[in-house]
mmCIF file of C-alpha atoms in Angstrom:
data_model
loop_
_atom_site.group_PDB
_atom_site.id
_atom_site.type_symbol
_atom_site.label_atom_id
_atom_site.label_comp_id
_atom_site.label_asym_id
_atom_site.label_seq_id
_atom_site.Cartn_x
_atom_site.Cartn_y
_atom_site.Cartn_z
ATOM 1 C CA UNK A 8 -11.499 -33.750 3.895
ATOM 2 C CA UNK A 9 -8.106 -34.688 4.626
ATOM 3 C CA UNK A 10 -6.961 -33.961 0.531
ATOM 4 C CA UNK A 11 -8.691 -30.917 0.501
ATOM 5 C CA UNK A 12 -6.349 -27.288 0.504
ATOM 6 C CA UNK A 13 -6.073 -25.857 3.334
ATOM 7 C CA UNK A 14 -7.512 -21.476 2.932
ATOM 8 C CA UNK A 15 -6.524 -18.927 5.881
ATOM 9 C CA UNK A 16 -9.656 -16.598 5.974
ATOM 10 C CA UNK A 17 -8.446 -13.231 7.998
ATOM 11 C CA UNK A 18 -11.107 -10.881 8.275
ATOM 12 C CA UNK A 19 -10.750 -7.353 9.957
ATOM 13 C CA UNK A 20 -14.262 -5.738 10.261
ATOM 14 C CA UNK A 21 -12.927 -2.621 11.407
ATOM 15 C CA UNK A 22 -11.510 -1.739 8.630
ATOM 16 C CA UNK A 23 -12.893 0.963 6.467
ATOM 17 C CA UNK A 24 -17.156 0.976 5.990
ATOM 18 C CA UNK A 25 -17.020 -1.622 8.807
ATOM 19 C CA UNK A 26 -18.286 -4.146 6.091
ATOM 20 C CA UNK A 27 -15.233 -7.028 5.726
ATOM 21 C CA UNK A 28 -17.179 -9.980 6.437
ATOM 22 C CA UNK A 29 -20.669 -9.349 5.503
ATOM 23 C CA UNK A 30 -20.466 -12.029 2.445
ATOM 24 C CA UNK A 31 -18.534 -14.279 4.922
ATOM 25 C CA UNK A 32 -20.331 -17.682 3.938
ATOM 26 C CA UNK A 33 -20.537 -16.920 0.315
ATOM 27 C CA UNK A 34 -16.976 -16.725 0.389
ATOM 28 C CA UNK A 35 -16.681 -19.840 2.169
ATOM 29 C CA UNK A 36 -19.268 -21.469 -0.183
ATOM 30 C CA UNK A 37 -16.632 -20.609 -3.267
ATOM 31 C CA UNK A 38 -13.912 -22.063 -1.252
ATOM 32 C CA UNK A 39 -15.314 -25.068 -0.410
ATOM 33 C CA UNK A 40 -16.306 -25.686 -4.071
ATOM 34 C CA UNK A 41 -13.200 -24.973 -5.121
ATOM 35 C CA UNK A 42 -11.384 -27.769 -3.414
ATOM 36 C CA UNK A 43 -10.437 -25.877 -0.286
ATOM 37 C CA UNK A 44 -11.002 -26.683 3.729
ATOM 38 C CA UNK A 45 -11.941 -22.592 5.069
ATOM 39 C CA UNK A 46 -10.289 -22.093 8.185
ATOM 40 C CA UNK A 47 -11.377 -18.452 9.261
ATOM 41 C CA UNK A 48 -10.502 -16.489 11.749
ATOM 42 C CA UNK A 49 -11.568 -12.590 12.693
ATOM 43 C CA UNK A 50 -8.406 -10.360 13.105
ATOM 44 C CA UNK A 51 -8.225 -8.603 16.907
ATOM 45 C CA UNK A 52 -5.102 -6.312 17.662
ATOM 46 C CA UNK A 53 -3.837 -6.573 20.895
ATOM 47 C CA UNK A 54 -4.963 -10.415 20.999
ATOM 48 C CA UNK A 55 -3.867 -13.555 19.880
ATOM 49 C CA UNK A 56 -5.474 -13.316 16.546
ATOM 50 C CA UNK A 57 -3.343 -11.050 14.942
ATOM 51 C CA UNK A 58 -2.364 -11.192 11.178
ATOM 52 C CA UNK A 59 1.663 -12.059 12.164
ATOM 53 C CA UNK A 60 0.723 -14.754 14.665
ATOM 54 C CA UNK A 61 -1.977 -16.636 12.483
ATOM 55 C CA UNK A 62 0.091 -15.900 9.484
ATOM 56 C CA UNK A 63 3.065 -17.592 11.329
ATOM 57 C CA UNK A 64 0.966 -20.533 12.574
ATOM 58 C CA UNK A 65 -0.204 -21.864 9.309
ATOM 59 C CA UNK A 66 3.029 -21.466 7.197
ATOM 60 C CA UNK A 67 3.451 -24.588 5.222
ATOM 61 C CA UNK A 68 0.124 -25.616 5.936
ATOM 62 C CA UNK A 69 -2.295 -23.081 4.166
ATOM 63 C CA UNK A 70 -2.311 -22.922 0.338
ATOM 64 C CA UNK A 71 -4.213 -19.913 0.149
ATOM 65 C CA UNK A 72 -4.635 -16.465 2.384
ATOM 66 C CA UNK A 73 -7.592 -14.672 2.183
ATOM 67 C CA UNK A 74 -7.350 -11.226 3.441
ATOM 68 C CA UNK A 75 -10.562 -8.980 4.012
ATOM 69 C CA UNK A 76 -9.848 -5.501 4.985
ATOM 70 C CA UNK A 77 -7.861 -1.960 3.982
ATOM 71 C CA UNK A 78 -5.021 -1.661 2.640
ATOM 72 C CA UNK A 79 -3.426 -1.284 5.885
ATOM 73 C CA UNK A 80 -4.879 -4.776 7.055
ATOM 74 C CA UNK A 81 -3.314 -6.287 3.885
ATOM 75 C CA UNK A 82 -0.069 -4.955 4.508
ATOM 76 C CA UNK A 83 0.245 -6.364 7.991
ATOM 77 C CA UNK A 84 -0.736 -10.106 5.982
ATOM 78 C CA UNK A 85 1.310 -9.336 3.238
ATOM 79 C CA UNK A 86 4.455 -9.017 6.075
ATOM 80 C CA UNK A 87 3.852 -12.023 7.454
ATOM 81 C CA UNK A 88 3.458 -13.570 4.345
ATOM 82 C CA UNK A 89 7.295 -12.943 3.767
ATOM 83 C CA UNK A 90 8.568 -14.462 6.035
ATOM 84 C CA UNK A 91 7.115 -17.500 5.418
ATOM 85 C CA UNK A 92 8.972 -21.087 5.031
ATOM 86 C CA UNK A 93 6.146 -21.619 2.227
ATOM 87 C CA UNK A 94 4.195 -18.268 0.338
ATOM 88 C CA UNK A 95 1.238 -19.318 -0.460
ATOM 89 C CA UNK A 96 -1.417 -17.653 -2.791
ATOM 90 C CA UNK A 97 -2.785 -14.403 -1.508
ATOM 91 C CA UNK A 98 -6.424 -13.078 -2.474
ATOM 92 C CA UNK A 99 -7.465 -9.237 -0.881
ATOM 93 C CA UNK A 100 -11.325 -8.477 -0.922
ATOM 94 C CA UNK A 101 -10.752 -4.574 -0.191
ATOM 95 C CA UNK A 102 -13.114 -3.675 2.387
ATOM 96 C CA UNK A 103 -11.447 0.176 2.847
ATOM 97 C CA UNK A 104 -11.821 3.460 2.326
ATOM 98 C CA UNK A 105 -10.240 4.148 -0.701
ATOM 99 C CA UNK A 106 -8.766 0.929 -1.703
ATOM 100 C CA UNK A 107 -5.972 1.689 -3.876
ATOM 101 C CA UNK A 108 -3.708 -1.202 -4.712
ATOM 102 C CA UNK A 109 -6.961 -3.486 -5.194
ATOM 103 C CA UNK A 110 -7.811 -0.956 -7.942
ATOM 104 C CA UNK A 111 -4.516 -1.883 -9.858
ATOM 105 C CA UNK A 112 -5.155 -5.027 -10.143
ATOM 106 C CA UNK A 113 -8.333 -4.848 -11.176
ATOM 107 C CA UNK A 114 -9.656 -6.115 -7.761
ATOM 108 C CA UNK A 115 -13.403 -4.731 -7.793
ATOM 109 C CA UNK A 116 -14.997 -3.273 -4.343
ATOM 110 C CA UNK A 117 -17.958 -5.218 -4.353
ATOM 111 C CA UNK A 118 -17.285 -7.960 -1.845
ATOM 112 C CA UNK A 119 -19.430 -10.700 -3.872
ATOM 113 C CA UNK A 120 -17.434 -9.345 -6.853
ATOM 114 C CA UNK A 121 -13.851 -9.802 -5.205
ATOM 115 C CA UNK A 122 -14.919 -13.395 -3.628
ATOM 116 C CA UNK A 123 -15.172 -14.122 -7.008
ATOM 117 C CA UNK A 124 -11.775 -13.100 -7.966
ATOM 118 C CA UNK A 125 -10.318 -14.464 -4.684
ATOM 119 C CA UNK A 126 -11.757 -18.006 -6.100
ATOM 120 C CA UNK A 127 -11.883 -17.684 -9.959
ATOM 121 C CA UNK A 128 -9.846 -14.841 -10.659
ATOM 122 C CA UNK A 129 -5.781 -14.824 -12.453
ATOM 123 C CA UNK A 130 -2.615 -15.124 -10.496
ATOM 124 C CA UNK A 131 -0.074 -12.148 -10.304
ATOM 125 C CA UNK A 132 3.141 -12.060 -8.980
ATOM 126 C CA UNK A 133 4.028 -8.546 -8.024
ATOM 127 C CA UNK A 134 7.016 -6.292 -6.638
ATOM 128 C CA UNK A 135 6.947 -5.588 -2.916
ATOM 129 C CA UNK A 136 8.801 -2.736 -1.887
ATOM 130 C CA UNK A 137 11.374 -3.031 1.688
ATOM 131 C CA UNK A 138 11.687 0.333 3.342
ATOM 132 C CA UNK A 139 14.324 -0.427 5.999
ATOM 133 C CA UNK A 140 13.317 -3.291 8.314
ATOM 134 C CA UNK A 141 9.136 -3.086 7.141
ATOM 135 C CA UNK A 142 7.769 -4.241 3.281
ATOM 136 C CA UNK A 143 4.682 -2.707 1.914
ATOM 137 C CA UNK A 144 2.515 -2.999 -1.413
ATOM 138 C CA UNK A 145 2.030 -0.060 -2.992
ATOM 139 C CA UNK A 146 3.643 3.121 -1.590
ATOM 140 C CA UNK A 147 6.103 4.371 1.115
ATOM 141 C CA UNK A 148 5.825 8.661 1.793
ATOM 142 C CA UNK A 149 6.865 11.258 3.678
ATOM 143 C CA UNK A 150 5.689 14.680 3.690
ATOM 144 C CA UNK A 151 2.684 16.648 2.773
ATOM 145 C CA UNK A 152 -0.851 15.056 3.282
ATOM 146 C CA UNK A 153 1.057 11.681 3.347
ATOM 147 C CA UNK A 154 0.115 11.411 7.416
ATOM 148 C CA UNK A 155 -3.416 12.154 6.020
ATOM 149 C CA UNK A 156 -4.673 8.562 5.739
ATOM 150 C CA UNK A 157 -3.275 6.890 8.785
ATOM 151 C CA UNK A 158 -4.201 10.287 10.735
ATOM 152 C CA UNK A 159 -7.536 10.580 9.881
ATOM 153 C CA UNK A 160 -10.183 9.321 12.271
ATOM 154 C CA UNK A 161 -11.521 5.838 11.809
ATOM 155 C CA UNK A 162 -15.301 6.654 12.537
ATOM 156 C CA UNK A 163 -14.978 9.695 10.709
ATOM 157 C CA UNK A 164 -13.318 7.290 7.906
ATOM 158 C CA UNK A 165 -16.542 4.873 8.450
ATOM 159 C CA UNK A 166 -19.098 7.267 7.657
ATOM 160 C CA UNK A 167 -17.219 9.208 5.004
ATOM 161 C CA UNK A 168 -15.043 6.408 3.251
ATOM 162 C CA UNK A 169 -13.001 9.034 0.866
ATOM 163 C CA UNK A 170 -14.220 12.361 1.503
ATOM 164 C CA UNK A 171 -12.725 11.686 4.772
ATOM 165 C CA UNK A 172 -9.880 11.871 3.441
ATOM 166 C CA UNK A 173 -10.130 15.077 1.511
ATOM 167 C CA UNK A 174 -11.533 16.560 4.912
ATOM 168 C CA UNK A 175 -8.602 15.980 6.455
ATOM 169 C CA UNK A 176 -6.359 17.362 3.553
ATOM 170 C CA UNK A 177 -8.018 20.445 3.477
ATOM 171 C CA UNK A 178 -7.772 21.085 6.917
ATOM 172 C CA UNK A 179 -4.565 20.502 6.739
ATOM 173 C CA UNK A 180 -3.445 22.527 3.949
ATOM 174 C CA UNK A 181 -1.859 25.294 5.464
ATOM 175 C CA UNK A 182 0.746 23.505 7.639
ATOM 176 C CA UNK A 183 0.974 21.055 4.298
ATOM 177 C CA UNK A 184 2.026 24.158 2.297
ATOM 178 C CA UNK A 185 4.397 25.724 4.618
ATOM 179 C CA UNK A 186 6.607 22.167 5.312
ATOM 180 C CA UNK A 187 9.063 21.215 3.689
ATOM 181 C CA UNK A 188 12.286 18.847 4.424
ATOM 182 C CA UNK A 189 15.733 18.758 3.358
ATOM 183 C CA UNK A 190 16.771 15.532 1.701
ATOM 184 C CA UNK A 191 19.291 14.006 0.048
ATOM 185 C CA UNK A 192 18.141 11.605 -2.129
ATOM 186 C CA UNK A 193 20.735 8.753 -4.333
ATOM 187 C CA UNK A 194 19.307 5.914 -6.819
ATOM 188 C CA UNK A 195 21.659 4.230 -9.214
ATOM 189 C CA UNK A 196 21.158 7.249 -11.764
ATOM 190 C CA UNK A 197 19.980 10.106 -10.168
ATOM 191 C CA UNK A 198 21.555 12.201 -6.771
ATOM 192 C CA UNK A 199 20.135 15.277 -6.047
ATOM 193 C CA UNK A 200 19.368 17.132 -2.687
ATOM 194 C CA UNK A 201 16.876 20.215 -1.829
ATOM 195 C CA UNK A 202 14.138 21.072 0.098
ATOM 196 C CA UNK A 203 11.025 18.973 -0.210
ATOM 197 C CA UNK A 204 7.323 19.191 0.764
ATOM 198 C CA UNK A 205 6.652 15.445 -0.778
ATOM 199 C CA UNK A 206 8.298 11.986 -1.806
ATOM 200 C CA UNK A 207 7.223 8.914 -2.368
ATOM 201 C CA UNK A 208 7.930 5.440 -3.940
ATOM 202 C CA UNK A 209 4.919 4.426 -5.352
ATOM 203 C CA UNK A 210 3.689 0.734 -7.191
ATOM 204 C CA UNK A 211 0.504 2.150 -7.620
ATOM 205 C CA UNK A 212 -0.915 5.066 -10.501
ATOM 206 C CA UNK A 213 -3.147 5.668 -7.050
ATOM 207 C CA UNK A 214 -2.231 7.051 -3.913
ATOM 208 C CA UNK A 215 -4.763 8.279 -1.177
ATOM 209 C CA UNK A 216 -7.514 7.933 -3.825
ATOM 210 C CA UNK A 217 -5.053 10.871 -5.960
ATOM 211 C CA UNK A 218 -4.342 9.567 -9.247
ATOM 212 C CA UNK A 219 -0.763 11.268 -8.945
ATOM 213 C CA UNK A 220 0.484 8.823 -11.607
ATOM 214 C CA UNK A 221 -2.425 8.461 -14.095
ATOM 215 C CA UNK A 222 -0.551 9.380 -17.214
ATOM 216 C CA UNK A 223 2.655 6.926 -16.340
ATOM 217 C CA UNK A 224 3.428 3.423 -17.334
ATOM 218 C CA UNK A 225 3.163 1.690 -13.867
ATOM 219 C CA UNK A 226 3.579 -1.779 -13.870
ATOM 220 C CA UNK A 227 3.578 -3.235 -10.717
ATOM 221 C CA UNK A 228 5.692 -6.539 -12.070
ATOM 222 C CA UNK A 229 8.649 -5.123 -13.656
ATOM 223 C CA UNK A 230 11.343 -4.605 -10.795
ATOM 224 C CA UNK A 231 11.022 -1.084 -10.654
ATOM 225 C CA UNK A 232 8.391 1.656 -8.624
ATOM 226 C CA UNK A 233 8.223 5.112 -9.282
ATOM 227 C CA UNK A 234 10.037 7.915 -7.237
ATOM 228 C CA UNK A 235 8.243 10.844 -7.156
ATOM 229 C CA UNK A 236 9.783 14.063 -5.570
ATOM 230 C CA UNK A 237 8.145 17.460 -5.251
ATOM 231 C CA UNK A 238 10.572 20.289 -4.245
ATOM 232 C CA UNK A 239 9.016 23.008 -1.716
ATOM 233 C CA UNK A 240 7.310 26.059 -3.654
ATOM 234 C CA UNK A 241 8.900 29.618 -2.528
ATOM 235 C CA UNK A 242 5.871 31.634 -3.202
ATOM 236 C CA UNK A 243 2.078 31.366 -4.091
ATOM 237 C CA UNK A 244 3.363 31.348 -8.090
ATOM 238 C CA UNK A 245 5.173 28.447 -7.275
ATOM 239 C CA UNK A 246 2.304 27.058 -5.304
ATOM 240 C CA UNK A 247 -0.035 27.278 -7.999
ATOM 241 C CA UNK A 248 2.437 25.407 -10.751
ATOM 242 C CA UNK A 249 2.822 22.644 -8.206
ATOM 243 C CA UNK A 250 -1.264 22.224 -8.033
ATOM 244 C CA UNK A 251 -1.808 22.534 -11.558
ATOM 245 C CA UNK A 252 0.679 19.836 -12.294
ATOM 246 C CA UNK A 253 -0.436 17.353 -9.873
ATOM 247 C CA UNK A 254 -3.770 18.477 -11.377
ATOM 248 C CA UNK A 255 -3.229 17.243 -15.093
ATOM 249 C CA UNK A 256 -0.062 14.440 -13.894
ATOM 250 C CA UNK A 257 2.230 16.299 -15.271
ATOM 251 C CA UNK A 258 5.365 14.009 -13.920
ATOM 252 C CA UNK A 259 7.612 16.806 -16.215
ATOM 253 C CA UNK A 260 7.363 19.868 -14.161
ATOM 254 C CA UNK A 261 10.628 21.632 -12.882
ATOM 255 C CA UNK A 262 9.243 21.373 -9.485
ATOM 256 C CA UNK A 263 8.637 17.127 -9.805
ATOM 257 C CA UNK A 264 11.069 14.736 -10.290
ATOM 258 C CA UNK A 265 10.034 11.306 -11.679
ATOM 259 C CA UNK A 266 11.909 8.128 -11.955
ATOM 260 C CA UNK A 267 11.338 4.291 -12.201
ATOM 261 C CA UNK A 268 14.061 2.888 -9.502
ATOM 262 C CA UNK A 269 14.753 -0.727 -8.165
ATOM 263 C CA UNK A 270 16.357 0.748 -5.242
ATOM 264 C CA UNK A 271 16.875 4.533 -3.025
ATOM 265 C CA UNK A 272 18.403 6.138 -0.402
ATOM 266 C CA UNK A 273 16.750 9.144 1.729
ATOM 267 C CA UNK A 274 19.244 10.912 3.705
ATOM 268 C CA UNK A 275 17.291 13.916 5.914
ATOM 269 C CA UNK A 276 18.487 16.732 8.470
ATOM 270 C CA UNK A 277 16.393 15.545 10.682
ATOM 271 C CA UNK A 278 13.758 12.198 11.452
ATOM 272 C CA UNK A 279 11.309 12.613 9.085
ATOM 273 C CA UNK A 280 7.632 10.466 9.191
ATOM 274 C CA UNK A 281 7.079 7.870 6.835
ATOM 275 C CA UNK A 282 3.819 6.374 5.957
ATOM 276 C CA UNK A 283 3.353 3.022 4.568
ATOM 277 C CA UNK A 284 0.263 1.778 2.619
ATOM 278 C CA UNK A 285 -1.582 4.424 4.359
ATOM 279 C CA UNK A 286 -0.291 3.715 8.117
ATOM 280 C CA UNK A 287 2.504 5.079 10.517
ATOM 281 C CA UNK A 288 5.799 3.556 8.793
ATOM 282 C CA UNK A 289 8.161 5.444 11.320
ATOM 283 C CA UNK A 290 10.782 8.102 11.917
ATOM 284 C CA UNK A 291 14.155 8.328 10.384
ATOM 285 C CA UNK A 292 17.184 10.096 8.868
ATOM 286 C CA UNK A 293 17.926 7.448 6.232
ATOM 287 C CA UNK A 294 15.650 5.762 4.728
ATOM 288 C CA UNK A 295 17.028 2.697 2.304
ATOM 289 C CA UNK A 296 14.244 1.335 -0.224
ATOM 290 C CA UNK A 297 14.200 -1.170 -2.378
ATOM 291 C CA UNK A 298 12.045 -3.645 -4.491
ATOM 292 C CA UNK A 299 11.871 -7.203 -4.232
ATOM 293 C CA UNK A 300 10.924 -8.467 -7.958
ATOM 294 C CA UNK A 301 7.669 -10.808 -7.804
ATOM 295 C CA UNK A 302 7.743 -11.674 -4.039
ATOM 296 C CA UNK A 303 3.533 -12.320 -3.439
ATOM 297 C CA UNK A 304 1.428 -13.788 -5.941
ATOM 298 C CA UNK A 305 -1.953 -12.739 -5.657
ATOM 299 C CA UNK A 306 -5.577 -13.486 -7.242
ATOM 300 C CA UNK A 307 -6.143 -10.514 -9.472
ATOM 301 C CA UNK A 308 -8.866 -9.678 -12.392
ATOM 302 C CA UNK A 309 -6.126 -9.257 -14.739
ATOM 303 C CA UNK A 310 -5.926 -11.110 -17.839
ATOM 304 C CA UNK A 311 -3.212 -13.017 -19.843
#
């Protein structure tokens, strides 16, 4: 046993359907066949068995990282993962609610399925985004509906999984509609300033279960994520243009703006909430983002 890989097995079962876990000793079975010595440990907040202290306590001694959770419950793993001595390999079985960045990488929800790919499945290396002091995966937001997913009641969360989320949305559309912030926003190419009822820097075509960035090339290896800006609508016209874009994802509309950037500065009037991989990122006036090229290499269904 002594040769044999050392895998961290982190398992949150509170997050999403309440169902990380369930396939457990499969899981472990695949491991074990695969050359590895399971270690596995359930994730508690408030305790000793967090994701940063376990994280921490195997770096340069675990070869592989098995997350099971959300996405939130990935990000926490994936932040201890950098600042690691030694990264190791990093395999997600999504056990959330709606499971975006497992989605672009062709990480499949069914547990059995994603032990599989956590085992079997093709190594990526893919861009992590640093907003200020915290890193994420797949987007950093601030405005409209982007408080949605972190706001939005676990249980209710558990028994829903997505329409949850579009609960909460629509409840919240008529504050969403009326906010806006003033920004100022640089990137190497691009400075412009309004007033703003969304932003976000995205690695993902798939935000909140939205497919805001179907139609565009997002490649979550290539140094770059996408900024995507929606200026604040000035009457129901305006309102209705804004829908019917984000409708169709039509990244071209006067009211959007849409670039690939490797780095961006928000400048607001005031502290502004951030959310990050759908939890509370944090209030702030400027906000400095940028993305580190190929940090985490993870176990992925992609191919070639």
């Amino acid at each position: 046993m002594a040769d044999r890989k050392k895998a961290l097995v982190l398992i949150n079962r509170k997050a999403g359907m309440g169902k990380a876990g369930n396939e457990v000793m499969q899981l472990v079975e695949k491991l074990g066949a695969k050359g590895y010595e399971p270690i596995v440990y359930p994730i508690i907040p408030g305790t000793e068995l967090t994701s940063e202290k376990l994280v921490a306590e195997y770096d340069t001694e675990a070869e592989l990282i098995v997350c099971s959770g959300g996405d939130g419950t990935l990000n926490h793993v994936m932040n201890a993962m950098m600042n690691m001595e030694k990264r190791p390999l990093l395999a997600y079985i999504p056990a959330g609610s709606t499971n975006d960045f497992a989605r672009g990488l062709g990480i499949p929800s069914g547990h059995l399925a994603a032990a599989e790919i956590a085992v079997e499945g093709e190594p990526f290396s893919y861009d992590v985004g640093k907003m200020n002091d915290h890193y994420f995966n797949y987007v950093a937001a601030f405005g409209a509906f982007s408080k949605v997913s972190y706001a939005t009641d676990q249980e209710l969360k558990n028994v829903l999984g997505y329409a949850a989320y579009v609960i909460s949305a629509i409840a919240e559309l008529p504050q969403n509609i009326g906010y806006n912030c003033h920004m100022k926003i640089e990137t190497d190419d691009l400075t412009e300033e309004g007033d703003y009822i969304f932003g976000a820097v995205c690695n993902s075509a798939s935000v909140g279960g939205m497919k805001l960035l179907e139609n565009a090339d997002v490649q979550q290896d290539d140094g770059k994520m996408e900024l995507i800006l929606i200026r604040a609508p000035k009457n129901i016209g305006e309102i209705n243009l804004i829908l019917t874009a984000l409708a169709v994802g039509d990244v071209n509309s006067n009211f959007i703006t849409f670039r690939q950037v490797n780095k961006v500065t928000f400048y607001s009037d005031e502290n502004t909430s951030w959310t990050i991989d759908g939890e509370y990122g944090g209030d702030a006036r400027t906000t400095e983002i940028e993305v580190i090229d190929k940090a985490i290499t993870i176990m992925t269904g992609k191919k070639g």
